[in-house]
Coordinates of C-alpha atoms and ligand atoms in Angstrom, one line a residue:
X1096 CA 103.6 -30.4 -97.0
X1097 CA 100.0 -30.8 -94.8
X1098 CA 98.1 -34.3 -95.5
X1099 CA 95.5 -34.6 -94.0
X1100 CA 92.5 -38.0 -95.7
X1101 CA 89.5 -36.6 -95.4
X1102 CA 87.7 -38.5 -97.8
X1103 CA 87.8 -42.6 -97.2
X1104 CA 90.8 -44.0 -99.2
X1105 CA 88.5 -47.5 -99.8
X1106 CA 85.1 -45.3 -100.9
X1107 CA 86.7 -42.9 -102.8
X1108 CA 84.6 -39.9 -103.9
X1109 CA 81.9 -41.1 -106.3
X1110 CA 82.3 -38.2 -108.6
X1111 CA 84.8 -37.7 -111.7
X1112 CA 86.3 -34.3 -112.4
X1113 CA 85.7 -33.0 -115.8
X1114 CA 88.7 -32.2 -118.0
X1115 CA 88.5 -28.7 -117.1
X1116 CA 88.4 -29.0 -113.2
X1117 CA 91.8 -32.2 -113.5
X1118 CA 94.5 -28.8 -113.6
X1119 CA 92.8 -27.6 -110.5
X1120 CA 92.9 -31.1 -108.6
X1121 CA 95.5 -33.6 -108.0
X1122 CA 94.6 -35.3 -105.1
X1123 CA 92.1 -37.8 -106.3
X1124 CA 94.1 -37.7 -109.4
X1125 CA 97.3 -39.2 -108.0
X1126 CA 94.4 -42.1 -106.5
X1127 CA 97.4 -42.7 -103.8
X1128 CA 96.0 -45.5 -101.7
X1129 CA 95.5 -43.0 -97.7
X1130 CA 94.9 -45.0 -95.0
X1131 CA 94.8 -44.0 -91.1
X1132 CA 98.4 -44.8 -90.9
X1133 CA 99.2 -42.8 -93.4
X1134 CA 97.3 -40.1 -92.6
X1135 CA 99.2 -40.1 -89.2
X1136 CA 102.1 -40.6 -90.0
X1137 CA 102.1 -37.3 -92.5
X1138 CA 100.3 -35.4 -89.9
X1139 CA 102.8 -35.5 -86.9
X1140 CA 105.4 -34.0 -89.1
X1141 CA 103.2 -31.4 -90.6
X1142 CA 104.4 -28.1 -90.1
X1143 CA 100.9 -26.7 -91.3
X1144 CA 98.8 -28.7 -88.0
X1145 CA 101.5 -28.3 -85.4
X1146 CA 99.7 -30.8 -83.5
X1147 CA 101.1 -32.4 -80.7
X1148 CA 100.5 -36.4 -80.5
X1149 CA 98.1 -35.4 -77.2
X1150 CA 96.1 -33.8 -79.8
X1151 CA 95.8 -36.8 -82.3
X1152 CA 92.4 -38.2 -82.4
X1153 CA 92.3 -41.2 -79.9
X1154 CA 94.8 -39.6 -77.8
X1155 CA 93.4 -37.7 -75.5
X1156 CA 92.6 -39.7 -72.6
X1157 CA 95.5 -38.5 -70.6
X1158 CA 94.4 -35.1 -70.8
X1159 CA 90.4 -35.2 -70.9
X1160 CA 88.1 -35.6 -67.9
X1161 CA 85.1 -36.9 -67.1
X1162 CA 83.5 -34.6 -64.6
X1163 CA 79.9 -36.3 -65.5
X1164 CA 79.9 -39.9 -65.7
X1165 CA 76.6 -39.3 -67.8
X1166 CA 78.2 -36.9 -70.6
X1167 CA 80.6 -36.7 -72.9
X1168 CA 84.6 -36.3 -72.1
X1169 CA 85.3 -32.3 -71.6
X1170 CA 88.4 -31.8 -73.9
X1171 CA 91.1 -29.6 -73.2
X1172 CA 92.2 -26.9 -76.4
X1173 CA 91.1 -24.5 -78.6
X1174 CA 87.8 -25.4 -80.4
X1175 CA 89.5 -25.2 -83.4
X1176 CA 92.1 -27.8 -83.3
X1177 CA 89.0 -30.2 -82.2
X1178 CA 87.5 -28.8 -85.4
X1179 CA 90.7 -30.1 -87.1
X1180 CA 90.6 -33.6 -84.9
X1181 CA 86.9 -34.6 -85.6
X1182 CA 87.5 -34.1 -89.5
X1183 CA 90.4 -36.6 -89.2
X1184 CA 88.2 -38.5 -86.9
X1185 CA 86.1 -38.7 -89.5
X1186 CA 88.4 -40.1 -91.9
X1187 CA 89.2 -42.7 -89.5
X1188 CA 85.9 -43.8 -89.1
X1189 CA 85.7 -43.7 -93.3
X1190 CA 88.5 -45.9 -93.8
X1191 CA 86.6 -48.4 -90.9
X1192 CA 83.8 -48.2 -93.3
X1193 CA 81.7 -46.8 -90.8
X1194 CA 78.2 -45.6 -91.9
X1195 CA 77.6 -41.9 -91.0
X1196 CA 81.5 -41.8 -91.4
X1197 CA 81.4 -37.8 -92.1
X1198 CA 78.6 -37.1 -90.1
X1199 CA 78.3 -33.1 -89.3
X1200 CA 79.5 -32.3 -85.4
X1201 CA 79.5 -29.3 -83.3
X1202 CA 82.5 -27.9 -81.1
X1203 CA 81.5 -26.7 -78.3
X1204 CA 83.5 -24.1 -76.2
X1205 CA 82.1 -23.8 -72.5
X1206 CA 85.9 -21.4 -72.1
X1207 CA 83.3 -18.7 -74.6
X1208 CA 80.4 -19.4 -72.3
X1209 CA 82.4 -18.3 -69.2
X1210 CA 83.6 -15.1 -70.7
X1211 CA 80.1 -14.0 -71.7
X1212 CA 79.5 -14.7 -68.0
X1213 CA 82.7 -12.2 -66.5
X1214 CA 81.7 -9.9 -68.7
X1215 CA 77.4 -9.9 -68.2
X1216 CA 79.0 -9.3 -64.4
X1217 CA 81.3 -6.6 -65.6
X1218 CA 79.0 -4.4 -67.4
X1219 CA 75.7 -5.7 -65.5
X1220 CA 77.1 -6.3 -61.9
X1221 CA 73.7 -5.3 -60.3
X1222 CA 71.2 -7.6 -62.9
X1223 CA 71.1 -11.1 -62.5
X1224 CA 70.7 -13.4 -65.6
X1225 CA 68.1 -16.1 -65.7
X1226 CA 69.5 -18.2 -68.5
X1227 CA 67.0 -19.0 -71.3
X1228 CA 66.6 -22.6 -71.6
X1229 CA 65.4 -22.8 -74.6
X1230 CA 68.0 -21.4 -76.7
X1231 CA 70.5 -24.3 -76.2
X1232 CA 69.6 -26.4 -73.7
X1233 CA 72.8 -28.5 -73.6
X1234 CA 73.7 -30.4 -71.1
X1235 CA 76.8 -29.2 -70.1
X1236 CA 75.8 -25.2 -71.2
X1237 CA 73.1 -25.3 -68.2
X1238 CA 75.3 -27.1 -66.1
X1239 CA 78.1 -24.7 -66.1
X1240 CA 76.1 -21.8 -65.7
X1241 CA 74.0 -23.6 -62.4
X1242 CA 77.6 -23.7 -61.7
X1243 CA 78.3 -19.5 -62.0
X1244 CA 74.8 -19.0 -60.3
X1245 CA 72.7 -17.9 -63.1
X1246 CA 69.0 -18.7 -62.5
X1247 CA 67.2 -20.1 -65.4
X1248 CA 64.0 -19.0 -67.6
X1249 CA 62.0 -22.0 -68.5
X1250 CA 59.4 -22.2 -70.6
X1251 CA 58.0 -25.4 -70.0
X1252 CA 57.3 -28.3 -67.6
X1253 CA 60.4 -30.3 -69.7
X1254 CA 62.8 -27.6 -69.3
X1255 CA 61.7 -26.8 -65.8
X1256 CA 62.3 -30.8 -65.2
X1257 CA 65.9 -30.7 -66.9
X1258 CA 66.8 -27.5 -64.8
X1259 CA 65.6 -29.0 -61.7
X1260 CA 67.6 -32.7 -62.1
X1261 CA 70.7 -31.3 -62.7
X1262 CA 69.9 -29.8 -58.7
X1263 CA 69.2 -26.5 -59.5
X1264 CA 66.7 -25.1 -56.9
X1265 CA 63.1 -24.3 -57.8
X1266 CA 63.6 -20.6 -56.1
X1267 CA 66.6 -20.1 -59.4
X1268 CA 63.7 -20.5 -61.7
X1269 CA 61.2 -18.1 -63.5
X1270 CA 58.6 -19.9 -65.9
X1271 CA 58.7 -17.2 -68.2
X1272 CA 56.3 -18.6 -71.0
X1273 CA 53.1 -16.3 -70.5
X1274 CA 50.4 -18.8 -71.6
X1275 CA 51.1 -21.8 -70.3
X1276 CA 49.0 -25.4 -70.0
X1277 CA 47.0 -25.3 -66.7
X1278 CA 48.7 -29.1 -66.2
X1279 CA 52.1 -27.4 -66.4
X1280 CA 51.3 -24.7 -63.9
X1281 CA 49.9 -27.2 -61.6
X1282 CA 53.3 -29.4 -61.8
X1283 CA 55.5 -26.4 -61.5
X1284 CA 53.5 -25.4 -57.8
X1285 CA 54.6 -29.1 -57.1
X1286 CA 58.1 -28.9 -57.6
X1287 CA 58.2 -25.1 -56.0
X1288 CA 58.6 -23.1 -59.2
X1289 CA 56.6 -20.0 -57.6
X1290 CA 57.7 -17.4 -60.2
X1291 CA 56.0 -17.4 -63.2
X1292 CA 54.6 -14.5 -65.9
X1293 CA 51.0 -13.8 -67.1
X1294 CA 50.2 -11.6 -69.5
X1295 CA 46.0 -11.9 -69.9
X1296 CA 43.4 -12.4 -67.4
X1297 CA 43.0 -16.3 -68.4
X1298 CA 46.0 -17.2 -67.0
X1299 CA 45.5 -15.9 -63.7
X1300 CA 41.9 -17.8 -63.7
X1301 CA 44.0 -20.7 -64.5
X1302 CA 47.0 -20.1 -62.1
X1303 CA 44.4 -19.5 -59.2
X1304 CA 42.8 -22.3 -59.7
X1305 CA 46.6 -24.4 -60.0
X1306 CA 49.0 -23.0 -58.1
X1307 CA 47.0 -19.9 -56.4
X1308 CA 50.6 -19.6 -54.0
X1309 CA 52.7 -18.1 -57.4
X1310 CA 54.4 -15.0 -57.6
X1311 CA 53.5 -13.9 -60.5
X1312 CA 54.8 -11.4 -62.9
X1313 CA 53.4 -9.2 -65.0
X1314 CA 55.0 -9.2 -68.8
X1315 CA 54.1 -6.1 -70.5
X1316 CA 54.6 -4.8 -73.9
X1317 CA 57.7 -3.2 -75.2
X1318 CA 58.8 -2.0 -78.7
X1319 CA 60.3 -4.7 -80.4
X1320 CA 60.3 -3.3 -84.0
X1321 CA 64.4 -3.0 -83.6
X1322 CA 64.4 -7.2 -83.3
X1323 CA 65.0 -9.8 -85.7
X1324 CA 62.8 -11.9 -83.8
X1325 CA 59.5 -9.8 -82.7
X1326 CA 57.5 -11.2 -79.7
X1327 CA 54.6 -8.6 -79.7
X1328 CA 51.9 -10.5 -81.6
X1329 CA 52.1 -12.9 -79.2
X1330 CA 53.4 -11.7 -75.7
X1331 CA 52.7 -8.8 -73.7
X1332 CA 50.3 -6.8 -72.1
X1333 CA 49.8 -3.4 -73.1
X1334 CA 50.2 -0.8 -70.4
X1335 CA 46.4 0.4 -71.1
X1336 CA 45.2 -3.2 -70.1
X1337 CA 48.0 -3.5 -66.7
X1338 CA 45.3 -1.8 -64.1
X1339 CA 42.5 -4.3 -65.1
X1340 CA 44.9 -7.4 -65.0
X1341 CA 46.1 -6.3 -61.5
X1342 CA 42.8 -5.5 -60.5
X1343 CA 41.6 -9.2 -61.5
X1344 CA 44.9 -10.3 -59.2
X1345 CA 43.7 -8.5 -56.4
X1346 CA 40.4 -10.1 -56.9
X1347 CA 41.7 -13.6 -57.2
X1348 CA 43.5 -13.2 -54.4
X1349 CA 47.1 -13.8 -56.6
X1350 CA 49.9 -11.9 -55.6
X1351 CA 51.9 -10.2 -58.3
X1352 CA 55.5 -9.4 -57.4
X1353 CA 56.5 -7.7 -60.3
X1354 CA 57.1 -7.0 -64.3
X1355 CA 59.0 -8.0 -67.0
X1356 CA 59.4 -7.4 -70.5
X1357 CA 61.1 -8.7 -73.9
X1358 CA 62.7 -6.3 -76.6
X1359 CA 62.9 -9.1 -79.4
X1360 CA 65.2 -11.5 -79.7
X1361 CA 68.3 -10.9 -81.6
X1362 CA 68.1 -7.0 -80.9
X1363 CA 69.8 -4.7 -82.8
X1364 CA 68.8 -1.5 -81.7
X1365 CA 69.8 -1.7 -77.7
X1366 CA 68.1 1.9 -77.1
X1367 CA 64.5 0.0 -76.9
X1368 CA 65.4 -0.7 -73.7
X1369 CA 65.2 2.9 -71.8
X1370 CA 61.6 2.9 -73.2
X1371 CA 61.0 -0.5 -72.1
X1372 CA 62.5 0.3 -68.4
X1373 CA 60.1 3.5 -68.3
X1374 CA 57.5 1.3 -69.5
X1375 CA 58.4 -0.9 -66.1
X1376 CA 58.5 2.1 -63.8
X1377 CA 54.9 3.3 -64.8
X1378 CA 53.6 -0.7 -64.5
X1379 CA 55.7 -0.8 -61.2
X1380 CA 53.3 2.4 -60.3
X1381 CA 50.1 0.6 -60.9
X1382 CA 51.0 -2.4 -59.1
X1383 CA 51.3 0.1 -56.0
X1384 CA 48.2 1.5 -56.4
X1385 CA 46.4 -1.7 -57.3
X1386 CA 47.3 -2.4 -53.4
X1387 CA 50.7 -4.5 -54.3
X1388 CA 54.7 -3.6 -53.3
X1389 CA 56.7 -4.9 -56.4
X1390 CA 60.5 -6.8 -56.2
X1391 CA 61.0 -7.9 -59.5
X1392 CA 62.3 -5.8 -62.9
X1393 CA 62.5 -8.7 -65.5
X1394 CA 64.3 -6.6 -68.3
X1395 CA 63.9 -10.0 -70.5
X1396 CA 66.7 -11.3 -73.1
X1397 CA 67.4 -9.7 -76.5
X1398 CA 71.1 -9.4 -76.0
X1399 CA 73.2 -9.9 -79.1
X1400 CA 76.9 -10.2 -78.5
X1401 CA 78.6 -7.3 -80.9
X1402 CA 76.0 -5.1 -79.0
X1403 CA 76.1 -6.1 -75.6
X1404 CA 78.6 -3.0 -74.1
X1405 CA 75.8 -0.8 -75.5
X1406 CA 73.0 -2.5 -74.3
X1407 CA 74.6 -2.8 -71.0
X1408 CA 74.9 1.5 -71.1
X1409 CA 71.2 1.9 -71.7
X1410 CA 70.1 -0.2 -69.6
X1411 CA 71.9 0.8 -66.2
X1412 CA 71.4 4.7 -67.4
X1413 CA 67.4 3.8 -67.9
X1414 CA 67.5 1.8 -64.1
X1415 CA 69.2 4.9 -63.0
X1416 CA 66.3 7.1 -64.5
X1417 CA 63.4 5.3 -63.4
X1418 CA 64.2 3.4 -60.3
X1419 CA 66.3 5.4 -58.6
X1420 CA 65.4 4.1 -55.5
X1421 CA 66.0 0.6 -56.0
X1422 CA 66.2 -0.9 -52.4
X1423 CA 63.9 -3.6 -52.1
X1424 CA 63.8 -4.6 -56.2
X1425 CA 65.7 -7.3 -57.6
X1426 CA 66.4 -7.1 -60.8
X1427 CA 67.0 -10.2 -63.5
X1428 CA 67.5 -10.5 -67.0
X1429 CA 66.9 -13.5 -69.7
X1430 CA 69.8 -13.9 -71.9
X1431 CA 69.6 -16.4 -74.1
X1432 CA 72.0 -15.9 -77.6
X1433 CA 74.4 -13.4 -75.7
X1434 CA 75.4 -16.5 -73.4
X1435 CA 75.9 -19.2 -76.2
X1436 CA 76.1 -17.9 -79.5
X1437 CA 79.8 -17.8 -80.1
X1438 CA 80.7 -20.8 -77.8
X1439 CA 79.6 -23.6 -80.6
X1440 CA 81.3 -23.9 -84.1
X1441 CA 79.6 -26.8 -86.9
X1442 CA 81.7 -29.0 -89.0
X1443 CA 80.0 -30.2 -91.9
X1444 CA 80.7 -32.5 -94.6
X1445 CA 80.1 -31.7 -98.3
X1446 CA 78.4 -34.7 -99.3
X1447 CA 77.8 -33.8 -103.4
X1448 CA 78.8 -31.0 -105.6
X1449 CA 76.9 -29.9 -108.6
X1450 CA 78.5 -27.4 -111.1
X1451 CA 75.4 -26.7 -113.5
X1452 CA 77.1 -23.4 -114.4
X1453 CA 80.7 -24.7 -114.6
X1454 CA 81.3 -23.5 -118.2
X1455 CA 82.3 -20.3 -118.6
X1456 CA 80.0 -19.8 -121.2
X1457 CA 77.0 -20.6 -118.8
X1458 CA 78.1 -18.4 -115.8
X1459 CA 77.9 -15.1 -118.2
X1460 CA 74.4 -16.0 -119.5
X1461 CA 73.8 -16.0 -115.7
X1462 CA 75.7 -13.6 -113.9
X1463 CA 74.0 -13.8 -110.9
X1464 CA 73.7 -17.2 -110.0
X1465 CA 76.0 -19.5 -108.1
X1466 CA 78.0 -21.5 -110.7
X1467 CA 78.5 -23.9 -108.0
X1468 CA 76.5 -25.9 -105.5
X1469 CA 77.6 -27.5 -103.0
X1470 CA 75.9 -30.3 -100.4
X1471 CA 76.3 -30.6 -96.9
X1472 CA 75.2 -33.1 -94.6
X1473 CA 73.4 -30.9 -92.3
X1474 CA 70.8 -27.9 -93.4
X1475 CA 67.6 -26.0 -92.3
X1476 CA 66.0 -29.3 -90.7
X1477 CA 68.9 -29.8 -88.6
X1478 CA 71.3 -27.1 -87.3
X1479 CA 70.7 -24.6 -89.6
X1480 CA 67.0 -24.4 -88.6
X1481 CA 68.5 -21.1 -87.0
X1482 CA 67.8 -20.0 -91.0
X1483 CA 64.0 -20.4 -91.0
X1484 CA 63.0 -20.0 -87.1
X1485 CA 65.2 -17.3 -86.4
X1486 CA 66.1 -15.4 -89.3
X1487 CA 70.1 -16.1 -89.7
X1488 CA 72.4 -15.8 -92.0
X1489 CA 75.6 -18.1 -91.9
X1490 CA 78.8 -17.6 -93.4
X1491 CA 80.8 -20.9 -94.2
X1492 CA 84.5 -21.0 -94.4
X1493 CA 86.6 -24.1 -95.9
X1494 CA 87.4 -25.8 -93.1
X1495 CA 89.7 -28.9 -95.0
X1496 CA 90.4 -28.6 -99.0
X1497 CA 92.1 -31.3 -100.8
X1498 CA 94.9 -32.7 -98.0
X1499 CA 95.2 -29.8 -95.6
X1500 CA 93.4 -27.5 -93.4
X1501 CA 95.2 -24.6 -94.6
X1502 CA 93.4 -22.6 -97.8
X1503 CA 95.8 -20.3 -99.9
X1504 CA 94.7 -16.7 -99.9
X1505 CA 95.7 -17.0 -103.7
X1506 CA 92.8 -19.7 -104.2
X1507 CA 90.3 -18.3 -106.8
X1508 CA 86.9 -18.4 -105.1
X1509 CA 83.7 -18.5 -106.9
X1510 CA 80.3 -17.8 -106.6
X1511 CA 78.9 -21.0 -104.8
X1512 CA 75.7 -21.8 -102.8
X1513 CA 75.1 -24.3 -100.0
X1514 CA 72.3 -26.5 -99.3
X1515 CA 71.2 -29.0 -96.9
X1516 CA 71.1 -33.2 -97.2
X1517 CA 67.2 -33.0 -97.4
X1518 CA 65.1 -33.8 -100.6
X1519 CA 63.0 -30.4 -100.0
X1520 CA 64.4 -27.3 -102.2
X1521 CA 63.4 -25.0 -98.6
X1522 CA 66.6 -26.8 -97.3
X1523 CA 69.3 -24.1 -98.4
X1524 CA 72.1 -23.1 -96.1
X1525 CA 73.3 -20.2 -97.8
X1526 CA 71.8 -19.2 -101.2
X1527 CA 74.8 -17.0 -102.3
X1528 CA 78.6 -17.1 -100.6
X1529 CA 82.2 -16.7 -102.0
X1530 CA 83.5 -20.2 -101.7
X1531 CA 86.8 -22.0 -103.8
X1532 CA 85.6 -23.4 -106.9
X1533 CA 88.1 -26.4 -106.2
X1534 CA 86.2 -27.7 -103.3
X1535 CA 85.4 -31.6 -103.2
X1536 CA 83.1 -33.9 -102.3
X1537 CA 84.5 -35.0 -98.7
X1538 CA 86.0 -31.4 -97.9
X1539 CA 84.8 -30.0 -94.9
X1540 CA 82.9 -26.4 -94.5
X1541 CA 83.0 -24.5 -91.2
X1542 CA 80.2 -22.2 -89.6
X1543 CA 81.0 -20.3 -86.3
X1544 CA 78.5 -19.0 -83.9
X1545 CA 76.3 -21.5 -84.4
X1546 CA 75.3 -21.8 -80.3
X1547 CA 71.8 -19.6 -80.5
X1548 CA 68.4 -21.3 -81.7
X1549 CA 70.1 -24.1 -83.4
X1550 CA 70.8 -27.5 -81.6
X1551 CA 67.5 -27.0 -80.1
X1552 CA 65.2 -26.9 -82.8
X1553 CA 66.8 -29.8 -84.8
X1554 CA 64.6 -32.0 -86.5
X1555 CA 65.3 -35.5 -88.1
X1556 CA 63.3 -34.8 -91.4
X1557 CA 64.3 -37.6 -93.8
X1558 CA 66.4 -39.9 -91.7
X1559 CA 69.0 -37.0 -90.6
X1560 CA 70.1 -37.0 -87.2
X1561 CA 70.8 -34.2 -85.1
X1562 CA 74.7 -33.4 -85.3
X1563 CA 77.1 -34.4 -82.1
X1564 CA 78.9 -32.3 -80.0
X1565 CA 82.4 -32.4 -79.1
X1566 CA 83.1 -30.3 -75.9
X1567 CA 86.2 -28.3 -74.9
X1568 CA 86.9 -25.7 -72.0
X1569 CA 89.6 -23.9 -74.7
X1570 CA 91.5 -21.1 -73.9
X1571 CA 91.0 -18.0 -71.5
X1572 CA 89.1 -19.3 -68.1
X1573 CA 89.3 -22.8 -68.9
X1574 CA 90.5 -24.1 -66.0
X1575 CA 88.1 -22.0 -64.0
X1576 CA 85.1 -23.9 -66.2
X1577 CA 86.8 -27.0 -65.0
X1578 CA 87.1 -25.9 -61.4
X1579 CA 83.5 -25.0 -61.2
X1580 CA 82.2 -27.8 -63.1
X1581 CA 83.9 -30.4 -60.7
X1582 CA 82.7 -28.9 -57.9
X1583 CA 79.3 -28.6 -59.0
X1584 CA 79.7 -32.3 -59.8
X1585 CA 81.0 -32.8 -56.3
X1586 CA 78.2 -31.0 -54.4
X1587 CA 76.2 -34.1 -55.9
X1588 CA 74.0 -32.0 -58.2
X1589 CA 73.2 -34.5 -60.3
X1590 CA 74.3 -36.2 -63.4
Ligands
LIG1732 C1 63.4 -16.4 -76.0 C2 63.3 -15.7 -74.8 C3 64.4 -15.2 -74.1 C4 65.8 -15.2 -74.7 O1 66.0 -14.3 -75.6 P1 67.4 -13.9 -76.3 O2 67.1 -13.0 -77.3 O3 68.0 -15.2 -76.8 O4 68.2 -13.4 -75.2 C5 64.2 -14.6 -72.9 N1 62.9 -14.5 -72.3 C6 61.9 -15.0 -73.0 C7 60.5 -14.9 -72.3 C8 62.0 -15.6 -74.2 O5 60.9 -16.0 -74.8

């Protein structure tokens, strides 16, 4: 039998099972006294874990390395045994009585970042990617891909700063953000960040009179009514509007090397991009006869993972179509989700539990509604922001129950919902989910693909702090992250 304290033996749950729920729950019931020792002791002869002692929490410093003095150890193993290790970290830290004991954590696996890279070169060998910064700027996510020789879309002087320190060069860079503050464009001359995008004759007032040396980049409009996120209201230029922008170029004496474009983020429809490429070709023709010789196609990001072969397909057929000819252009991209989705997994803590349609009688006056609710201890002000911002839906999995890690299939599930820590109603993870009615306060929930739009955007509303991240290179191409990594560290790029 799998034991596995995940709930402090010495601040045992503050909640008392009602008579009906005592059948269904023995482990608080037997009030057997866990401590660490315990806890270790049961795991390293649990058949369920198969862990090895390397893989104990605490003892991993044999296997782990520090490639950046200034980060956190890059683990070795798949994400989900680190899953499994920071839950009985956690009950370590609970039996210390340490506050924040079951704080929420992310696993992050750079091995899933790599992939996404071998395969963007597999299906898009002749398109560069220009990471977006600002879906998950992690530390060690923009380092490994400065390490694969991705360039980087920034949006702002901040992320231009942290792309630049880890000794990226400036040339690597696009300053994608269309409107930006005139102090910003100035800074980004300074530190050699030439390419930038415009999308409205203000700008190019602005950039002539701060960095009149950019190569600018002309970001037109594109259907994005097949994206979750839609960019239109606010970005791009309408082809009707391109000759009078380029002609106001000319006039400032700004040099335009090109044109981009954005589908929408989170696109799920990857045929928008043949109409966005011919849209390029006929703003490619303009620039040529508003005097100026375009490089650059910028086909933008939108790339969602499940779609990605397809996207891939229309996207070299519509660059076949329009540019036939294509000596002379180089041609980028600016993935952001595609790259970093899948790679990060959360952990989170269910922190209460309220049942206010446990009797039966209750759930058939309401059908409909979630007999049980549970409480996690991080929501739509932290990770899950991803909810609001950028229109997600998450699907939790029991990640500990009771003593183990391992859920019966036979375990009757009920019709739950999951919230956030927050005192504000908005904060609801997921209003409607199949989850087992015999989960506990201190069981842990899982929630894959939690990498896009969510780190990023955490806020600290009521005291919550962001969630940590524990980093592995897991399986498939891990010791290629590592190799890369270290010699990125080695060629002195930074910190
Ligand atoms: C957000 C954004 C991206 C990244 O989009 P994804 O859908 O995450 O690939 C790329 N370029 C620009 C200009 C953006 O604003």
């Amino acid at each position: 039998m799998s034991r596995v304290e995940i709930v402090s033996a010495s601040s045992p749950v503050d909640f008392r099972p009602s008579n009906s729920e005592n059948s269904t729950f023995s482990r608080h019931g037997d009030d057997l006294p866990w401590t660490t020792n315990t806890l270790l002791n049961n795991l390293s002869c649990s058949p369920t874990l198969r862990l090895t002692a390397s893989q104990l929490p605490g003892a991993n410093t044999n296997v782990d390395e520090n490639i950046f003095p200034s980060l956190p150890p890059l683990l070795h193993g798949h994400p989900k045994v680190h899953l499994r290790n920071g839950v009985m970290n956690a009950s370590r830290s609970a039996a210390n009585h340490d506050p924040d004991a079951e704080k929420a954590f992310f696993v992050a696996d750079l091995g899933q970042v790599y992939r996404q890279h071998l395969r963007w070169q597999a299906c898009l060998p002749e398109i560069q990617p220009f990471y977006a910064v600002k879906c998950n700027p992690d530390p060690y996510v923009v380092r490994l891909l400065a390490a694969l020789g991705t360039g980087f879309d920034c949006a702002s002087n901040g992320e231009i700063n942290q792309i630049l320190e880890i000794g990226v060069d400036p040339t690597r860079i696009i300053y994608a953000n269309p409107c930006k503050a005139v102090s910003f464009v100035r800074n980004a001359g300074k530190l050699g960040v030439d390419t930038m995008t415009f999308d409205n004759a203000d700008e190019l007032y602005k950039i002539s009179r701060a960095h009149p040396g950019a190569q600018l980049v002309v970001r037109i409009l594109a259907d994005d009514s097949k994206s979750i996120c839609a960019f239109n209201i606010k970005f791009g230029a309408p082809l009707a509007v391109v000759p009078g922008l380029l002609a106001k170029a000319k006039e400032l004496n700004l040099d335009v090397v090109g044109v981009s474009f954005h589908v929408g983020s989170g696109c799920y429809d990857p045929s928008v991009y043949t109409d966005a490429v011919m849209r390029a070709r006929t703003a490619f023709d303009m620039g040529t006869e508003a005097g100026y010789h375009f490089s650059l196609l910028d086909v933008g990001g939108g790339f969602e993972d499940a779609l990605f072969e397809q996207a891939a397909t229309y996207l070299t057929d519509a660059i076949a179509t329009y540019f036939p000819d294509r000596r002379g252009i180089k041609i980028i991209a600016e993935p952001g989700r595609f790259y970093v989705s899948k790679a990060f997994s959360l952990a989170a803590n269910i922190i209460a539990r309220r049942a206010p349609l446990a009797e039966a009688s209750a759930r058939e006056e309401h059908p409909d509604q979630p007999s049980i609710m549970y409480y996690i201890n991080d929501g739509v002000y932290g990770a899950f922001n991803c909810i609001l911002f950028d229109h997600q839906t998450v699907h939790p999995y029991v990640l500990a129950m009771g003593s183990s890690f391992h859920v019966a299939a036979s375990e009757p599930v009920t019709n739950s919902s999951v919230w956030g820590p927050t005192c504000d109603s908005i904060d609801c993870v997921c209003p409607a989910t199949q989850l087992p009615g015999a989960l506990r306060v201190g069981d842990w929930l899982g929630f894959d693909n939690m990498g896009a739009y969510t780190v990023c955007a955490a806020s600290q509303f009521n005291g919550f702090e962001v969630s940590n991240v524990v980093y592995t290179t897991g399986g498939f191409g891990a010791s290629e992250v590592r190799r890369v990594l270290a010699k990125f560290a080695a060629d002195a790029h930074g910190l």
